[in-house]
PDB file of C-alpha atoms in Angstrom:
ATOM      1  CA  UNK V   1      -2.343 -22.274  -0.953  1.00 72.00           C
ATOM      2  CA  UNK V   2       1.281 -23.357  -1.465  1.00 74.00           C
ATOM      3  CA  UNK V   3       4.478 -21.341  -2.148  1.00 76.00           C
ATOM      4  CA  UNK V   4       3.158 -21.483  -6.051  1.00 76.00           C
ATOM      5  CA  UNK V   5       0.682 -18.857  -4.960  1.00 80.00           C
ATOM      6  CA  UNK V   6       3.577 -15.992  -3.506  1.00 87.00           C
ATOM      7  CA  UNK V   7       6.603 -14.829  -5.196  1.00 90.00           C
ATOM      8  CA  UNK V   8       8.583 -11.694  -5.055  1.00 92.00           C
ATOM      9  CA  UNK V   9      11.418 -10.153  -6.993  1.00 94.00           C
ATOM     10  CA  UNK V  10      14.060 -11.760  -5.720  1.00 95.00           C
ATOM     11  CA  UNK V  11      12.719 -15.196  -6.374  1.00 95.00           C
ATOM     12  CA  UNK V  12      11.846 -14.240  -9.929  1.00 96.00           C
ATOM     13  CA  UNK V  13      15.303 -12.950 -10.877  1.00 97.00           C
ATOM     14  CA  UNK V  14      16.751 -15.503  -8.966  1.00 96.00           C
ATOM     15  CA  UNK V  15      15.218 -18.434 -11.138  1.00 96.00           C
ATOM     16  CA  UNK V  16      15.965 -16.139 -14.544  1.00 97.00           C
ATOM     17  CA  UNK V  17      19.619 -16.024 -13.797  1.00 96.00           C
ATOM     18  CA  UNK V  18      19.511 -19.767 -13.069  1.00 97.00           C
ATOM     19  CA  UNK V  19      18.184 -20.135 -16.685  1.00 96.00           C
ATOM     20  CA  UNK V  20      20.556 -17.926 -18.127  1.00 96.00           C
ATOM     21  CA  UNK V  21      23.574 -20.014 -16.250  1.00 95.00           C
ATOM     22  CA  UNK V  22      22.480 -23.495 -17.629  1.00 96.00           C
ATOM     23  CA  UNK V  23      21.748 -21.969 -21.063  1.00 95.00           C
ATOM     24  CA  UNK V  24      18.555 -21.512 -21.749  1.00 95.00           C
ATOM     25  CA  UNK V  25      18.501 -18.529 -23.030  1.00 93.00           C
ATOM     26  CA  UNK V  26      21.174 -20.029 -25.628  1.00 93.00           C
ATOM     27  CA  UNK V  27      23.828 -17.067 -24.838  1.00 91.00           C
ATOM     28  CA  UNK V  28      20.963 -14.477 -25.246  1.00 92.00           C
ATOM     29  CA  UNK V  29      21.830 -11.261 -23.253  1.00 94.00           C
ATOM     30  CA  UNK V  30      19.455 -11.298 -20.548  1.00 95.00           C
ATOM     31  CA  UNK V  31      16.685  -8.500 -20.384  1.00 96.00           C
ATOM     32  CA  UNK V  32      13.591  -7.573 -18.040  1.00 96.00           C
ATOM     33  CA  UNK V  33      11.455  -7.470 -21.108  1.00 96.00           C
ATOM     34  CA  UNK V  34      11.310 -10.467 -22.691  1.00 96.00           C
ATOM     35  CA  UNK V  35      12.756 -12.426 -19.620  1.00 97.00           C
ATOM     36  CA  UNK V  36      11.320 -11.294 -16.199  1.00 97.00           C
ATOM     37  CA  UNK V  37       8.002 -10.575 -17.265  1.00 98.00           C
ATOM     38  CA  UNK V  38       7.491 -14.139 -18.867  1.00 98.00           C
ATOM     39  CA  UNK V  39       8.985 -15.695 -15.809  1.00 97.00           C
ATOM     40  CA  UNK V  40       6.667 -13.261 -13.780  1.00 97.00           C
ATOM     41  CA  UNK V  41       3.497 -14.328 -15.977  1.00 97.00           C
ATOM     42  CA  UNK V  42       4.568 -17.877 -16.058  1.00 96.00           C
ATOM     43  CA  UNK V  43       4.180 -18.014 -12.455  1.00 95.00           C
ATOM     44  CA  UNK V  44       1.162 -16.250 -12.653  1.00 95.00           C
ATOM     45  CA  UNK V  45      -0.164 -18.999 -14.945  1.00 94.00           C
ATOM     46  CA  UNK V  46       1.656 -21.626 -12.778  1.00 92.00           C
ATOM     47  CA  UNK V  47      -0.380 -20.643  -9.413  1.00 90.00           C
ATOM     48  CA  UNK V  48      -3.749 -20.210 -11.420  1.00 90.00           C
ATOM     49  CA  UNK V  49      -3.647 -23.881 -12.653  1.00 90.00           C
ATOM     50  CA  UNK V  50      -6.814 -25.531 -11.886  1.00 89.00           C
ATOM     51  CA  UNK V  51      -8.474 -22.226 -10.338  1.00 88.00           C
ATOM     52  CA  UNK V  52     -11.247 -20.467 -12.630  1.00 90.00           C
ATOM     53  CA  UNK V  53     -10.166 -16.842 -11.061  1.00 90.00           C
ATOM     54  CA  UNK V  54      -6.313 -15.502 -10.518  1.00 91.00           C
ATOM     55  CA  UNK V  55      -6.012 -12.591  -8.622  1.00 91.00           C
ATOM     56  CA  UNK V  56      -2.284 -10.885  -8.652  1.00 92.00           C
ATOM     57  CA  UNK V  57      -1.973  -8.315  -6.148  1.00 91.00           C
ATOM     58  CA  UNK V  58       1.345  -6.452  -7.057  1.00 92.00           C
ATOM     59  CA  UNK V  59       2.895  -4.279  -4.279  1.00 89.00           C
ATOM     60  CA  UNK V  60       4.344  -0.700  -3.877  1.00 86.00           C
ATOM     61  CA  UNK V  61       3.599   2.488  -5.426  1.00 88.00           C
ATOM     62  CA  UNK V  62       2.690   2.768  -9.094  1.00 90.00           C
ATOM     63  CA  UNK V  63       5.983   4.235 -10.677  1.00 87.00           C
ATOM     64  CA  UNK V  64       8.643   2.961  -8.452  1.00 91.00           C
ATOM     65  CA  UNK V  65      11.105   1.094 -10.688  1.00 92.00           C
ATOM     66  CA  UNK V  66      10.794  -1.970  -8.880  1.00 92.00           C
ATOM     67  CA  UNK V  67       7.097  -2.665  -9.580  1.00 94.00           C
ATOM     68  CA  UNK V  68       7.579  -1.791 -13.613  1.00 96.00           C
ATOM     69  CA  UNK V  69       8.372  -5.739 -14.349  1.00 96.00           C
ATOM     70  CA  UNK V  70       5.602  -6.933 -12.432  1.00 96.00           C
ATOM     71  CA  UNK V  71       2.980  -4.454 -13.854  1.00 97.00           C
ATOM     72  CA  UNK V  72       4.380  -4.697 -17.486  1.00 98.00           C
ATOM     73  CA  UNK V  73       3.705  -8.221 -16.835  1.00 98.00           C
ATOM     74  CA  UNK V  74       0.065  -8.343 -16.190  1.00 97.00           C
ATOM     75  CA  UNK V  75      -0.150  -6.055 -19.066  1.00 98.00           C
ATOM     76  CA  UNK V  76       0.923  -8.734 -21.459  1.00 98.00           C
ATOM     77  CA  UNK V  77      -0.998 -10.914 -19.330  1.00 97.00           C
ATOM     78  CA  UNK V  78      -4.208  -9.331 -19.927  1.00 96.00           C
ATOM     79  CA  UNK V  79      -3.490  -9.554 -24.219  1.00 97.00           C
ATOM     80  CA  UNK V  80      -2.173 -12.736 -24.113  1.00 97.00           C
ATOM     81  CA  UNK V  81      -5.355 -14.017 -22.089  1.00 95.00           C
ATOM     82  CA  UNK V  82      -7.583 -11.484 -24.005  1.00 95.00           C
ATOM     83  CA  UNK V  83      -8.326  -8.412 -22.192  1.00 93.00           C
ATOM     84  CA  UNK V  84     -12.053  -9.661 -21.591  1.00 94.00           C
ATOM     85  CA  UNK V  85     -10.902 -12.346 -19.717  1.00 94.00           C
ATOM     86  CA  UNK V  86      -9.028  -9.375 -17.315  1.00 95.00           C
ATOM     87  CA  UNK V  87      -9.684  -6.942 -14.621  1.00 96.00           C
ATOM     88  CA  UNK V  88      -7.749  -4.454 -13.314  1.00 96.00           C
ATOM     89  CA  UNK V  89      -8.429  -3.256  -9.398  1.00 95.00           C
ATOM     90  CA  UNK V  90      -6.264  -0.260  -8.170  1.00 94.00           C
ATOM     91  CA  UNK V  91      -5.956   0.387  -4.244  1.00 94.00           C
ATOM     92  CA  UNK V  92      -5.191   3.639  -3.220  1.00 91.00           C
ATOM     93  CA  UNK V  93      -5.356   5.572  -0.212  1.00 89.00           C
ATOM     94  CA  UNK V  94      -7.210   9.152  -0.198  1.00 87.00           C
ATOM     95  CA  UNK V  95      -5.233  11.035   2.537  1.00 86.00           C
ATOM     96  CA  UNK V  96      -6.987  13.448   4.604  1.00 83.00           C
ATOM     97  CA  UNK V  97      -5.223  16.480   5.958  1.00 83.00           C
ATOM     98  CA  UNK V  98      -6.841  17.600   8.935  1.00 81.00           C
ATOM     99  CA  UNK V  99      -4.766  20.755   9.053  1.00 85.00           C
ATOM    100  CA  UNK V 100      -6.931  21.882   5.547  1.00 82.00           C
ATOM    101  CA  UNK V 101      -9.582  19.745   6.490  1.00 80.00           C
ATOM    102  CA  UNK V 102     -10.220  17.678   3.447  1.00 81.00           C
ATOM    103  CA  UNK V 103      -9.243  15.140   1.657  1.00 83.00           C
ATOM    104  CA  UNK V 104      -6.031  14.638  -1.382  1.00 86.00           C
ATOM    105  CA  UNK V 105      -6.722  13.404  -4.068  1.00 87.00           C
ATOM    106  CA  UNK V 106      -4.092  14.110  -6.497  1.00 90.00           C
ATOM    107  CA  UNK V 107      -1.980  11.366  -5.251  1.00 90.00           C
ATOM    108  CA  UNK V 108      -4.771   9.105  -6.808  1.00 90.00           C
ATOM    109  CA  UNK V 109      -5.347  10.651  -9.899  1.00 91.00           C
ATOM    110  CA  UNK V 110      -1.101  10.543 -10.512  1.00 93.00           C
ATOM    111  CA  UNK V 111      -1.223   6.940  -9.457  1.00 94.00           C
ATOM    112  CA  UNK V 112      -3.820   6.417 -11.858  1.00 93.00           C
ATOM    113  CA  UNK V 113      -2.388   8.867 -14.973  1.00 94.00           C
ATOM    114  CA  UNK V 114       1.125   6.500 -14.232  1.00 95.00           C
ATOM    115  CA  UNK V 115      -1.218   3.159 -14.769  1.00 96.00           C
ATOM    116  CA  UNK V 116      -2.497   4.509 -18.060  1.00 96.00           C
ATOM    117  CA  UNK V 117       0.827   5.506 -19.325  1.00 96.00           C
ATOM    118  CA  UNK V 118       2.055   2.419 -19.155  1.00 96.00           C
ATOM    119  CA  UNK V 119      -0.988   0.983 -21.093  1.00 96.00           C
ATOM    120  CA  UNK V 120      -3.274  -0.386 -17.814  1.00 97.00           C
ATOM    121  CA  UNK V 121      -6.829   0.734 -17.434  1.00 95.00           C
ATOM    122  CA  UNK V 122      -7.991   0.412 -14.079  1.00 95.00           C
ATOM    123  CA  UNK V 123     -11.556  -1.006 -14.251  1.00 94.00           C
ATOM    124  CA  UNK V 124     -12.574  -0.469 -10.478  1.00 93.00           C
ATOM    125  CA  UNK V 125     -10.579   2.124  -8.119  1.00 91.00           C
ATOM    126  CA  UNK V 126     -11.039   0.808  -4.661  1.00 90.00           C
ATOM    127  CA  UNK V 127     -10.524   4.581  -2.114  1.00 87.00           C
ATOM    128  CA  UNK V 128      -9.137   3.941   0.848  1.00 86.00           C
ATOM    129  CA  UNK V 129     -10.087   6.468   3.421  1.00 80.00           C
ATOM    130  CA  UNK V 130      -8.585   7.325   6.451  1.00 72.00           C
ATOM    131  CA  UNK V 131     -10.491   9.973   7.851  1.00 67.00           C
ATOM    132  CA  UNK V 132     -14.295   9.358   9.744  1.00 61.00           C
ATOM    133  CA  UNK V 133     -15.732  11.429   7.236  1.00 61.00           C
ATOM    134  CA  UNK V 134     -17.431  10.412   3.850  1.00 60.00           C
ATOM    135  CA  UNK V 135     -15.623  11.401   0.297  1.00 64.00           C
ATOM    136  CA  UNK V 136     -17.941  14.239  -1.100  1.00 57.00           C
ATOM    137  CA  UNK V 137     -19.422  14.372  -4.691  1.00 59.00           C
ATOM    138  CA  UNK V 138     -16.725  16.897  -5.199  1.00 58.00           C
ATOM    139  CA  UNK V 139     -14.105  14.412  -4.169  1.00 68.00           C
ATOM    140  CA  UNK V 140     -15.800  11.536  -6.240  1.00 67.00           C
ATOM    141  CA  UNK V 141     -15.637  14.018  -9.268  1.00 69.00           C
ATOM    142  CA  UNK V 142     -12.100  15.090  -8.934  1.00 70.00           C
ATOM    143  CA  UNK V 143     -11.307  11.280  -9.518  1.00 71.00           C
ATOM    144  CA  UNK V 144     -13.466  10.170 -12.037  1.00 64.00           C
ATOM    145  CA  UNK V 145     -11.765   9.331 -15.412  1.00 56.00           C
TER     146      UNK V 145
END
């Protein structure tokens, strides 16, 4: 892996206002849609060269306003490539509450209701538990799609 394969925000706006100061943009006001999300799916592109699979973890909590550029960007990543050629994972953690006994998981189905309204499907939902116990079929249920 080399420093192709990591990036964060800073480095990505970073490198945008460098374009913007030698004139790339040709005066253009700068935006985070159209500018940060190509230079976030360029470098997406960039560190998949010569690898058959790409996989773009994106940190944070689904919602937070940091996080929209990089999620809007595998969005348009996903048409431009053709959303056959895509797959979206979401990690979440399933909190259990001893103090009720069971397990929450509303946080999950918000995190998941915020993916779709900004156009992402999750295809697999990896659960993270934290308790010894086993998610129930009621649990299972209350996530389902």
């Amino acid at each position: 892996m080399s420093r192709r394969n990591n990036f964060t925000t800073g480095r990505i706006y970073s490198d945008v206002l460098r374009k913007e100061r030698r004139g790339d943009y040709l005066g253009a006001t700068v935006q985070v849609i159209p500018h940060i999300t190509n230079a976030i799916k360029e470098r997406v592109l960039e560190g998949g060269e010569g690898h058959d699979v790409v996989l773009v973890e994106i940190g944070g909590t689904v919602g937070d306003i940091e996080s929209l550029p990089f999620l809007e960007a595998i969005r348009q990543l996903a048409v431009d490539i053709g959303r056959e050629h895509a797959l979206f994972m979401h990690l979440t953690l399933v909190p259990y509450l001893a103090a009720a006994g069971e397990v929450k998981t509303k946080p999950t189905q918000h995190s998941v209701k915020e993916l779709l309204s900004i156009g992402i499907q999750p295809d697999i939902l990896i659960l993270s538990f934290r308790s010894r116990g086993s998610c129930q079929r009621a649990c299972k249920n209350c996530i389902v799609l």
